[in-house]
PDB file of C-alpha atoms and ligand atoms in Angstrom:
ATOM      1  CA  UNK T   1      89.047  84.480 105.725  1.00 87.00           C
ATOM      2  CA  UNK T   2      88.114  82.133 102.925  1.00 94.00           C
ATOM      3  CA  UNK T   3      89.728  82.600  99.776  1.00 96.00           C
ATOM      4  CA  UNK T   4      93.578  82.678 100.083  1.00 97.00           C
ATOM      5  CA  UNK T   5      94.802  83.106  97.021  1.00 97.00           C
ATOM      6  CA  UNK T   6      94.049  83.913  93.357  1.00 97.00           C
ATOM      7  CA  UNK T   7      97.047  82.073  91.032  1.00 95.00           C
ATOM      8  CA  UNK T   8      96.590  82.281  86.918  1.00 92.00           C
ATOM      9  CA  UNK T   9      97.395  78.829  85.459  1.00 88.00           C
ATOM     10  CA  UNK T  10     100.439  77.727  83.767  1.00 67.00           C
ATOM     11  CA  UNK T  11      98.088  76.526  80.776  1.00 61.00           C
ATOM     12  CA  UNK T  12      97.241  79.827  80.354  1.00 60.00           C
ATOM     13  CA  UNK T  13     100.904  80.826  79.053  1.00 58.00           C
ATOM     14  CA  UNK T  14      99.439  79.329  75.758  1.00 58.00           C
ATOM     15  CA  UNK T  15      97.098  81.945  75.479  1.00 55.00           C
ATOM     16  CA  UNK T  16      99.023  84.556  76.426  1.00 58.00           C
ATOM     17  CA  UNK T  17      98.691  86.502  73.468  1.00 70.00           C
ATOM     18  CA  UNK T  18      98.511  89.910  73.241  1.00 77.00           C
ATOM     19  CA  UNK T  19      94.533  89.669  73.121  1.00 85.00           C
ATOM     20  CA  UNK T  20      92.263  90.600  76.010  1.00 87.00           C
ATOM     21  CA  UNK T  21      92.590  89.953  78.574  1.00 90.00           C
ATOM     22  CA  UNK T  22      96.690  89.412  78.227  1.00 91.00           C
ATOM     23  CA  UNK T  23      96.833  92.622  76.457  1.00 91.00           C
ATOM     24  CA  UNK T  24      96.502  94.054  79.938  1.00 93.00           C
ATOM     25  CA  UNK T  25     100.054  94.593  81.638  1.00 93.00           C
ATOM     26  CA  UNK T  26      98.974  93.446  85.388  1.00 94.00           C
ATOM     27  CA  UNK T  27      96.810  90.460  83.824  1.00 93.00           C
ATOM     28  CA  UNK T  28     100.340  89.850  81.647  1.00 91.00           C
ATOM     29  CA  UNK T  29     102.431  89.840  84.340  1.00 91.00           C
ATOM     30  CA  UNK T  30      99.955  88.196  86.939  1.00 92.00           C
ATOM     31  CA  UNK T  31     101.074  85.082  88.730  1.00 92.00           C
ATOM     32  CA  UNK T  32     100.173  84.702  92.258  1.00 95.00           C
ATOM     33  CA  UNK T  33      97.716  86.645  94.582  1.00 96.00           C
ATOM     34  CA  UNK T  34      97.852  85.738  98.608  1.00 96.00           C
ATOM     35  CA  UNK T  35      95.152  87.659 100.297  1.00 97.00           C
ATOM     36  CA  UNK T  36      95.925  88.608 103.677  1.00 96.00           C
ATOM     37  CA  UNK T  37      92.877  90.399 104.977  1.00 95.00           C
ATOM     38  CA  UNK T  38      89.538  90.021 105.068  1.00 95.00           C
ATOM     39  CA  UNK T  39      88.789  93.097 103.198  1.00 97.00           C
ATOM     40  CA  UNK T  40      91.195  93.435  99.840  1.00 98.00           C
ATOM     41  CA  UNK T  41      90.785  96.420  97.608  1.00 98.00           C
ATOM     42  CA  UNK T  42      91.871  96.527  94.269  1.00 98.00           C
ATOM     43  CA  UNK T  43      92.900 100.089  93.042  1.00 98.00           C
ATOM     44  CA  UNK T  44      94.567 101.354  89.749  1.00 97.00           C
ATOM     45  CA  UNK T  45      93.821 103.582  86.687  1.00 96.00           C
ATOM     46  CA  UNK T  46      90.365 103.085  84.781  1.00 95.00           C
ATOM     47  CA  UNK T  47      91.516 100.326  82.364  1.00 94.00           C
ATOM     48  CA  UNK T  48      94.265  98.720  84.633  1.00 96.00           C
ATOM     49  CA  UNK T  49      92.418  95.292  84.951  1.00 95.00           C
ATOM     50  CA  UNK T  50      90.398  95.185  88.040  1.00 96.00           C
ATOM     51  CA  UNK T  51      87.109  94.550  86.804  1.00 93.00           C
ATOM     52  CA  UNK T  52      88.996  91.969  84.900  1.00 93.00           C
ATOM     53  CA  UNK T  53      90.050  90.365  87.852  1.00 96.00           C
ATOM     54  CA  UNK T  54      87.160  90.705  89.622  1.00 95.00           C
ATOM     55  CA  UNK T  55      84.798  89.042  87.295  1.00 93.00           C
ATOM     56  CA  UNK T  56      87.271  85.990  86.811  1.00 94.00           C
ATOM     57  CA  UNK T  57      87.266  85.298  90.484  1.00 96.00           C
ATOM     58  CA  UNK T  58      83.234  85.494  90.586  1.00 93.00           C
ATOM     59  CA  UNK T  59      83.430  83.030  87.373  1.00 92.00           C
ATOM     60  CA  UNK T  60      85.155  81.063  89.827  1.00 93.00           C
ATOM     61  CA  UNK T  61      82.943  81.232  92.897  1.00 92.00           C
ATOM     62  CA  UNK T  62      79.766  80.427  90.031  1.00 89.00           C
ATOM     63  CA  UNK T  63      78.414  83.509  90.670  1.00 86.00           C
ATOM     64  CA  UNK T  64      76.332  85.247  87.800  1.00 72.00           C
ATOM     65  CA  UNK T  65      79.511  87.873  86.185  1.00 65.00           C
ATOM     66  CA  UNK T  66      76.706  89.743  85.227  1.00 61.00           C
ATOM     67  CA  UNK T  67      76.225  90.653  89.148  1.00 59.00           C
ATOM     68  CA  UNK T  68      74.523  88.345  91.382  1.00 59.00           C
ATOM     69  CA  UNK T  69      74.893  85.170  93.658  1.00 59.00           C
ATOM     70  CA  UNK T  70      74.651  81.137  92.648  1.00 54.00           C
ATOM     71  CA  UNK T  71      70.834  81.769  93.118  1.00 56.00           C
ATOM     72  CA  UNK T  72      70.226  85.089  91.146  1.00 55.00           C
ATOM     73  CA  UNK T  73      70.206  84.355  87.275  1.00 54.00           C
ATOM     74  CA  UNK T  74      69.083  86.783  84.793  1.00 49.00           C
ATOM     75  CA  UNK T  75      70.566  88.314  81.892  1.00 48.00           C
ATOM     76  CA  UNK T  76      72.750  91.378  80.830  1.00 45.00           C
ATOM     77  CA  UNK T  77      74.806  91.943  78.280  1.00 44.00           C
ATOM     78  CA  UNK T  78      79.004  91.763  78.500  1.00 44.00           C
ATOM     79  CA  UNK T  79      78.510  88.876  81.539  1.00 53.00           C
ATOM     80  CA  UNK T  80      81.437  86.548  80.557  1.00 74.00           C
ATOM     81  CA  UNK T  81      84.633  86.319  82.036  1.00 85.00           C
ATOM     82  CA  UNK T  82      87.426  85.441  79.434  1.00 88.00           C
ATOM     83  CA  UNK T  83      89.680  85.417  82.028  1.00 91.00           C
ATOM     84  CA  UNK T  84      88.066  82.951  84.690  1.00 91.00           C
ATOM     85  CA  UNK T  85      88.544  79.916  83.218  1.00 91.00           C
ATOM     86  CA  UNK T  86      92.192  80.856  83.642  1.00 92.00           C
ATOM     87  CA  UNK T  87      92.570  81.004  87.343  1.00 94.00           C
ATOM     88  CA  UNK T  88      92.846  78.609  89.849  1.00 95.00           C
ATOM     89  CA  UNK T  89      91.896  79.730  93.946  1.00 96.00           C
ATOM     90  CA  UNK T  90      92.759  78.205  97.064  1.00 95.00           C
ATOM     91  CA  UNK T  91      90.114  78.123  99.865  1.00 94.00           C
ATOM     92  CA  UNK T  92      90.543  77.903 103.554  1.00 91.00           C
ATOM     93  CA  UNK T  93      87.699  76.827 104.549  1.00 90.00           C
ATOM     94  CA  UNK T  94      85.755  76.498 101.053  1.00 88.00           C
ATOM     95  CA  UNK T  95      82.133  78.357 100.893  1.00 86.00           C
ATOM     96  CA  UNK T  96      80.578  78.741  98.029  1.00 84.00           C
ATOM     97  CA  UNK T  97      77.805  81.731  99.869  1.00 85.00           C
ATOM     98  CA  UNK T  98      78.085  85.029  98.395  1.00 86.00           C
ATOM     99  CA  UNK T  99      78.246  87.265  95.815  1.00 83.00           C
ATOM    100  CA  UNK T 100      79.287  89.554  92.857  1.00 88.00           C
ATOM    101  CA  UNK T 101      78.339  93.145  92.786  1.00 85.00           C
ATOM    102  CA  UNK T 102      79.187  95.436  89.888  1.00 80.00           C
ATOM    103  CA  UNK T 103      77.715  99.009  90.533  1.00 69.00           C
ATOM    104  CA  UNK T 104      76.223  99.483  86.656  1.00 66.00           C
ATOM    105  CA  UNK T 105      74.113  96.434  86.663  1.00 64.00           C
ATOM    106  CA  UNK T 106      73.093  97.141  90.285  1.00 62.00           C
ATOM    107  CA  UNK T 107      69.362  97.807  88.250  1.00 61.00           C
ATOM    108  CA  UNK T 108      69.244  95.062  86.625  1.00 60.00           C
ATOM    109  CA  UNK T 109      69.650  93.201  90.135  1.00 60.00           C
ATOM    110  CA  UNK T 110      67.024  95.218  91.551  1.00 60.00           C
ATOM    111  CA  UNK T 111      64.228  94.212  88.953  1.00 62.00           C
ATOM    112  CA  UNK T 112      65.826  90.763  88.982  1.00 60.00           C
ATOM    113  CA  UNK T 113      64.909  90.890  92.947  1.00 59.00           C
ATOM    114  CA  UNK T 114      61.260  92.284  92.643  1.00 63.00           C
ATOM    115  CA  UNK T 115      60.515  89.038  90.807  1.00 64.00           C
ATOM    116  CA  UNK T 116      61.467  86.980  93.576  1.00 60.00           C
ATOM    117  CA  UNK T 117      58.443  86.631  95.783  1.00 58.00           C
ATOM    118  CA  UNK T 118      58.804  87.345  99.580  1.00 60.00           C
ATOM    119  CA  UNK T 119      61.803  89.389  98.333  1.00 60.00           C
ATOM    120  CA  UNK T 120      60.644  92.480  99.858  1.00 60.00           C
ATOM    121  CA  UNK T 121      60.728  90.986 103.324  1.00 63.00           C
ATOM    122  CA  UNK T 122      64.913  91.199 102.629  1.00 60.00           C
ATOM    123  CA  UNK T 123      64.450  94.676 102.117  1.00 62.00           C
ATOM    124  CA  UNK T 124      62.467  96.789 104.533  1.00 67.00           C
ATOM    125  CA  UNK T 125      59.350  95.419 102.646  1.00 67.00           C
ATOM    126  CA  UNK T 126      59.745  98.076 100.124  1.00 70.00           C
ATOM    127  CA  UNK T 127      60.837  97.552  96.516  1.00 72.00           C
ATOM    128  CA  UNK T 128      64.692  98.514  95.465  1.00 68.00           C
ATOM    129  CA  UNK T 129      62.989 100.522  92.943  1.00 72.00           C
ATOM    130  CA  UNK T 130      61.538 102.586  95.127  1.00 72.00           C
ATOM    131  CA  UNK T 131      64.581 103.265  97.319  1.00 72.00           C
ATOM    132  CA  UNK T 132      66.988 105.716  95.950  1.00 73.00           C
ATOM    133  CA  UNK T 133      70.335 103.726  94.575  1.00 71.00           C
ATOM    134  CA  UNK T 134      72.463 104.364  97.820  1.00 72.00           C
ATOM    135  CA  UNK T 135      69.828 103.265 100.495  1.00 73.00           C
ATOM    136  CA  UNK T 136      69.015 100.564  97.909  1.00 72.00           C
ATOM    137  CA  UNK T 137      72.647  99.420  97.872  1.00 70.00           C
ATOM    138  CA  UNK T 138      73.033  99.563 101.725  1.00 70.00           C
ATOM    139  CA  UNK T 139      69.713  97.459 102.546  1.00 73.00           C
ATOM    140  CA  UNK T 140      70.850  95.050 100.359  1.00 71.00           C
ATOM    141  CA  UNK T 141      74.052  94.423 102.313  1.00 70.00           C
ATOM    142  CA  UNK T 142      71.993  94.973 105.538  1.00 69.00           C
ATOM    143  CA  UNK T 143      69.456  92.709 105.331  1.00 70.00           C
ATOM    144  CA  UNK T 144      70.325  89.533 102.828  1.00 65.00           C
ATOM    145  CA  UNK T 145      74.403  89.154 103.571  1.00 66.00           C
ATOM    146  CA  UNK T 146      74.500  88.730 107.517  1.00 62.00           C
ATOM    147  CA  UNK T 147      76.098  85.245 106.466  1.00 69.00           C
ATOM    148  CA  UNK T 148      79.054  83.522 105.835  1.00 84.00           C
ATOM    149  CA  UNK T 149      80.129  84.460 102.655  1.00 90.00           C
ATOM    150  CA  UNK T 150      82.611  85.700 100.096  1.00 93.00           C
ATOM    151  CA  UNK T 151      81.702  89.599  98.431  1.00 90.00           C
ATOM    152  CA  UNK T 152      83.192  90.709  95.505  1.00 93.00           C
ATOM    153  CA  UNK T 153      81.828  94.377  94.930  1.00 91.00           C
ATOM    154  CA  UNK T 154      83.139  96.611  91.644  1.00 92.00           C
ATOM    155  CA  UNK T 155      83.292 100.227  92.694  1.00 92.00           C
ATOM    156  CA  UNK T 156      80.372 100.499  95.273  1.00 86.00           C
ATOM    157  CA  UNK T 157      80.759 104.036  95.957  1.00 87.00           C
ATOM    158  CA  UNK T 158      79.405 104.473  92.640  1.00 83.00           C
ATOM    159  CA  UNK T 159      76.165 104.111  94.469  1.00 77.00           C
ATOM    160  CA  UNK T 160      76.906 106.018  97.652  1.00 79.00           C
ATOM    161  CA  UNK T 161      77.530 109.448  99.052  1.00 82.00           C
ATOM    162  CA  UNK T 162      80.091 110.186 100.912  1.00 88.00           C
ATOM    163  CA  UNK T 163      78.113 109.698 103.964  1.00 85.00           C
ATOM    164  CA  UNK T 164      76.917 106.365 102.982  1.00 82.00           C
ATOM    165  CA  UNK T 165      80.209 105.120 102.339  1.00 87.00           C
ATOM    166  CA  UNK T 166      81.460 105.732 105.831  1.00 88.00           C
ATOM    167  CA  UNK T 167      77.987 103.893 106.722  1.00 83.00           C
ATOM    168  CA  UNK T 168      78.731 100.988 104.652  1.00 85.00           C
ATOM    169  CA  UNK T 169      82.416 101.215 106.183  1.00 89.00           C
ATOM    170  CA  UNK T 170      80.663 100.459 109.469  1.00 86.00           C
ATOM    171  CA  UNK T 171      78.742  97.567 107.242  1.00 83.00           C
ATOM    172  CA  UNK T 172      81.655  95.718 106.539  1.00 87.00           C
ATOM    173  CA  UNK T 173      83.299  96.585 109.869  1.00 88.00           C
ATOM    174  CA  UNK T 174      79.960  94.498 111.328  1.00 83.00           C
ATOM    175  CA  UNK T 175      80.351  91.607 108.831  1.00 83.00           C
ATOM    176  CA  UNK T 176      84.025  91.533 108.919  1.00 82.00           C
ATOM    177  CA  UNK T 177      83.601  88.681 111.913  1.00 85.00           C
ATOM    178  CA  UNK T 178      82.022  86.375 109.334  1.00 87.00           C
ATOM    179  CA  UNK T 179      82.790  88.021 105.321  1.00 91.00           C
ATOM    180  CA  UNK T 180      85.436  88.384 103.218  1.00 95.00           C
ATOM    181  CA  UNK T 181      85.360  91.386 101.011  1.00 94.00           C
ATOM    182  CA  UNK T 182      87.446  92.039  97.539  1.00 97.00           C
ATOM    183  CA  UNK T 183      86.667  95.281  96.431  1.00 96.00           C
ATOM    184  CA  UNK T 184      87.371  97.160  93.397  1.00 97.00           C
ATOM    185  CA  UNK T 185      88.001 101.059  94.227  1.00 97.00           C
ATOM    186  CA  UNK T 186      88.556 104.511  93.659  1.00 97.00           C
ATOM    187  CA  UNK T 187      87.141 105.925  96.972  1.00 96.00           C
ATOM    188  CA  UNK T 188      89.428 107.046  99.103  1.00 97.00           C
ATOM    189  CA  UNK T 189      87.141 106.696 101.757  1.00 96.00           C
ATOM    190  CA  UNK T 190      86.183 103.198 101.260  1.00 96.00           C
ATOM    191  CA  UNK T 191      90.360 102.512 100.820  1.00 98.00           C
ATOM    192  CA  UNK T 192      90.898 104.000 104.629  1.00 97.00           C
ATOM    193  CA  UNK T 193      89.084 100.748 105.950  1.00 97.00           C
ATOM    194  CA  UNK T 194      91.893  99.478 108.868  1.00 96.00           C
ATOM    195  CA  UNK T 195      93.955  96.900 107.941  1.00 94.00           C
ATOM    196  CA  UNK T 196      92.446  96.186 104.646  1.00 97.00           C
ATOM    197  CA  UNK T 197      94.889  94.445 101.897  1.00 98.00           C
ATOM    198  CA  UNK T 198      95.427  97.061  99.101  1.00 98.00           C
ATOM    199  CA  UNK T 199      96.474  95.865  95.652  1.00 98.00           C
ATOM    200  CA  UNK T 200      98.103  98.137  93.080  1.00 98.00           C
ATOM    201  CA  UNK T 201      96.864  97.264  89.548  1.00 98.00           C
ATOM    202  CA  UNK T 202      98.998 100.291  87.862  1.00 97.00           C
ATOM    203  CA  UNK T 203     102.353  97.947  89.579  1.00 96.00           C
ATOM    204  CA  UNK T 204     103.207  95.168  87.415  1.00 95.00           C
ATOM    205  CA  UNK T 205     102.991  92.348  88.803  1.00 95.00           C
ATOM    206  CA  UNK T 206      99.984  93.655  90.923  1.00 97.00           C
ATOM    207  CA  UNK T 207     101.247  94.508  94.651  1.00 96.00           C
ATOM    208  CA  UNK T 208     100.583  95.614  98.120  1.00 97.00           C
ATOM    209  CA  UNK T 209     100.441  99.464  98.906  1.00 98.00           C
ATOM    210  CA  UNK T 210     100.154 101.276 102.081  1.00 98.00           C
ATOM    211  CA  UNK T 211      96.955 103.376 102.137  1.00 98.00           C
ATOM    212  CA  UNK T 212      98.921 106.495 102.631  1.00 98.00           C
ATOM    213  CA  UNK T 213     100.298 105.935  99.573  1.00 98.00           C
ATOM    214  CA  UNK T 214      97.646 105.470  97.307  1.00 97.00           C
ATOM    215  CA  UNK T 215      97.490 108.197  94.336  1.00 96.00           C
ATOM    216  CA  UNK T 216      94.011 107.910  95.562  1.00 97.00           C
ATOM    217  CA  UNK T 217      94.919 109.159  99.137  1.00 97.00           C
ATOM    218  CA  UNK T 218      97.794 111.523  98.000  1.00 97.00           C
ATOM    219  CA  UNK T 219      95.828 113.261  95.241  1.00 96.00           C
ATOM    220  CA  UNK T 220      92.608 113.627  97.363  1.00 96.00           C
ATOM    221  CA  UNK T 221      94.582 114.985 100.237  1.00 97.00           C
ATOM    222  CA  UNK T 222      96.506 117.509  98.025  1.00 96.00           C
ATOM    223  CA  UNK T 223      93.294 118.759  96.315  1.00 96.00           C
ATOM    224  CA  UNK T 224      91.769 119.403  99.578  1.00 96.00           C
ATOM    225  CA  UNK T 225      94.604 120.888 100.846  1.00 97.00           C
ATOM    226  CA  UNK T 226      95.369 122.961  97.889  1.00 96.00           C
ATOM    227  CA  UNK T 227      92.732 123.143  96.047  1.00 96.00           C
ATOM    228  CA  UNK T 228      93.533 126.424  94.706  1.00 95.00           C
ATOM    229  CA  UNK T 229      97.476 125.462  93.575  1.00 95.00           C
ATOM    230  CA  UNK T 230      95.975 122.383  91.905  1.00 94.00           C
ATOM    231  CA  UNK T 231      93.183 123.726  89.972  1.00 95.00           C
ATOM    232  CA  UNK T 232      95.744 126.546  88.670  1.00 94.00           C
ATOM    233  CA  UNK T 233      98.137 123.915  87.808  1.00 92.00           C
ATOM    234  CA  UNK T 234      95.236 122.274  85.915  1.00 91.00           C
ATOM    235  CA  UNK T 235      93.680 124.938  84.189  1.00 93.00           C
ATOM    236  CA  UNK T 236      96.871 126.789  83.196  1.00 90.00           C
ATOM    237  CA  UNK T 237      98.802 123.634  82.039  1.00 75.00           C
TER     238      UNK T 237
HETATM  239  N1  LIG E   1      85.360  92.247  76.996  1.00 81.00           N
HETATM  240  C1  LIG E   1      86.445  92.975  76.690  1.00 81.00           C
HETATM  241  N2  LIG E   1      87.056  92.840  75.499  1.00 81.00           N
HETATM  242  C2  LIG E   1      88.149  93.555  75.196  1.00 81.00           C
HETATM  243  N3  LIG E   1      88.731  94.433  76.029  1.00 81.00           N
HETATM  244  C3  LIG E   1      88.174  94.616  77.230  1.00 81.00           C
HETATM  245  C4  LIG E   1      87.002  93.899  77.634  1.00 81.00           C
HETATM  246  N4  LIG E   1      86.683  94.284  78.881  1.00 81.00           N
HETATM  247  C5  LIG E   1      87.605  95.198  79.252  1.00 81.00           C
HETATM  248  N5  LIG E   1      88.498  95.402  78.257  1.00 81.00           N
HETATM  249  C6  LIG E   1      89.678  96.286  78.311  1.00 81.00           C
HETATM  250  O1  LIG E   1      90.560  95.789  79.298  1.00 81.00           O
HETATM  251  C7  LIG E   1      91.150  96.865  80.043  1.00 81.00           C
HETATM  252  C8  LIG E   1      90.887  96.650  81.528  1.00 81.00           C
HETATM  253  O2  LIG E   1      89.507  96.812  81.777  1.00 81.00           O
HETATM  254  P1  LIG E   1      88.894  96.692  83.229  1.00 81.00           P
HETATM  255  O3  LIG E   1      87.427  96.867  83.065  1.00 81.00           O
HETATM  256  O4  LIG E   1      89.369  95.449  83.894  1.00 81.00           O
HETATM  257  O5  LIG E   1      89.566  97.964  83.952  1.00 81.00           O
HETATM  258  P2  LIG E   1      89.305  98.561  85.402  1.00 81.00           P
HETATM  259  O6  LIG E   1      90.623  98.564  86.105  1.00 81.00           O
HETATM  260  O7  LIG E   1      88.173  97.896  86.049  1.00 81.00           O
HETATM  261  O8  LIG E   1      88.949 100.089  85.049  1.00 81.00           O
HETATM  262  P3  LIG E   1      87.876 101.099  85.729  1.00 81.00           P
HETATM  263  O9  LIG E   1      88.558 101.709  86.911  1.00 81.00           O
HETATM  264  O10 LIG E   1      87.663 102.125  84.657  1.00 81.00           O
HETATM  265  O11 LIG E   1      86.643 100.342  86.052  1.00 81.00           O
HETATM  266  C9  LIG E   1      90.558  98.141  79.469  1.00 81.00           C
HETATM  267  O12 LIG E   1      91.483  98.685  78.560  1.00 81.00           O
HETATM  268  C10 LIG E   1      89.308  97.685  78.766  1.00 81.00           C
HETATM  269  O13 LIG E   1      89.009  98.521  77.672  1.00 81.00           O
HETATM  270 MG1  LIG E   2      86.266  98.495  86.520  1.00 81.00          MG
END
């Protein structure tokens, strides 16, 4: 492990308006984070602040917000953090390798790569472009981050079927020796990795949940189980 913990600073009670991002209730309440796995998961409803989170602890690493590492910088829209220079994190060792992954400008970071010559070597010699999203998403981890190094991903599964997110369980399982993950989620495959660290967002303050107790895990399991009860339940409601 290398980052320990995530704290917001004191000099941000100034600002604690009710503007974004303090007009979120688990930024509001947010005080101290200790990470206590190499792979963390952030869950919670769409809008309950992981993103947020997320891109204030890449503002912190110097990563590009818009999706990227130190080294990759290219333009998107929206790729501030207005809550990073808010938070303070405590390293154990410090690295500064790695890098921020958000699943809607994975594109972008595509072209961004085809301009980098010798890029292609990274990736099976063939252009991102011409892989489809998924196997474009798991070269990317296979080939360029067999390092040291800290990987903040927002909602891979976006880019992977269900089979290619138990393969890029088995990525992480390889890199676990060496990476830390944070990863922001709604997969409840991704969510069963063992003994990940899974943070609530819809709790306030943020805090640890058991997977089996995940709305993600309950809900999926009772749809498959019932898929027939639920979808009545929905339809007739
Ligand atoms: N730049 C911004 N300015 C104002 N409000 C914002 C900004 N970015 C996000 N928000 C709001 O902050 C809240 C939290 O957004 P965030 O993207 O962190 O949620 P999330 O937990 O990642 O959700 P999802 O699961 O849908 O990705 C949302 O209500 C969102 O509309
Ligand atoms: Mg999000």
């Amino acid at each position: 492990m290398f980052l320990r913990s995530i704290e917001l600073l004191r000099e941000s009670n100034s600002e604690k308006s009710d503007a974004y991002p303090f007009s979120i209730p688990s930024i509001k309440s947010f005080r101290k984070l200790e990470l206590r796995s190499n792979v963390t998961f952030f869950v919670g409803e769409n809008g309950s602040g992981k993103s947020t989170l997320l891109e204030s602890i890449a503002y912190q690493c110097g990563f590009n917000t818009a999706g990227g590492s130190r080294n990759d910088s290219y333009e998107v829209d929206s790729s501030e953090s207005v809550l990073g220079p808010f938070i303070r994190l405590s390293w154990l060792p410090k690295i500064t390798h790695g890098f921020f992954l958000r699943a809607e400008t994975f594109y972008q970071f595509a072209s961004h790569l085809d301009t980098i010559p010798d890029s292609l070597e990274y990736y099976g010699g063939r252009s991102l472009h011409k892989q489809s999203h998924g196997e474009a998403f798991l070269s990317v981890f296979k080939n360029r981050f067999g390092k040291r190094g800290i990987y903040l991903l927002d909602e891979p599964e976006a880019a992977l079927s269900p089979a290619r997110q138990l393969a890029f369980l088995r990525v992480i399982h390889d890199l676990s020796g060496s990476a830390q993950f944070i990863i922001a989620t709604h997969s409840p495959i991704l969510l069963g990795y063992p003994d990940a660290q899974i943070l609530d967002f819809d709790s306030h303050p943020v805090k640890e949940v058991q997977y089996e107790d995940t709305i993600q895990y309950i809900l999926t399991r009772r749809f498959l189980e019932n898929r027939k009860r639920m979808l009545d339940e929905i339809f007739n409601d």
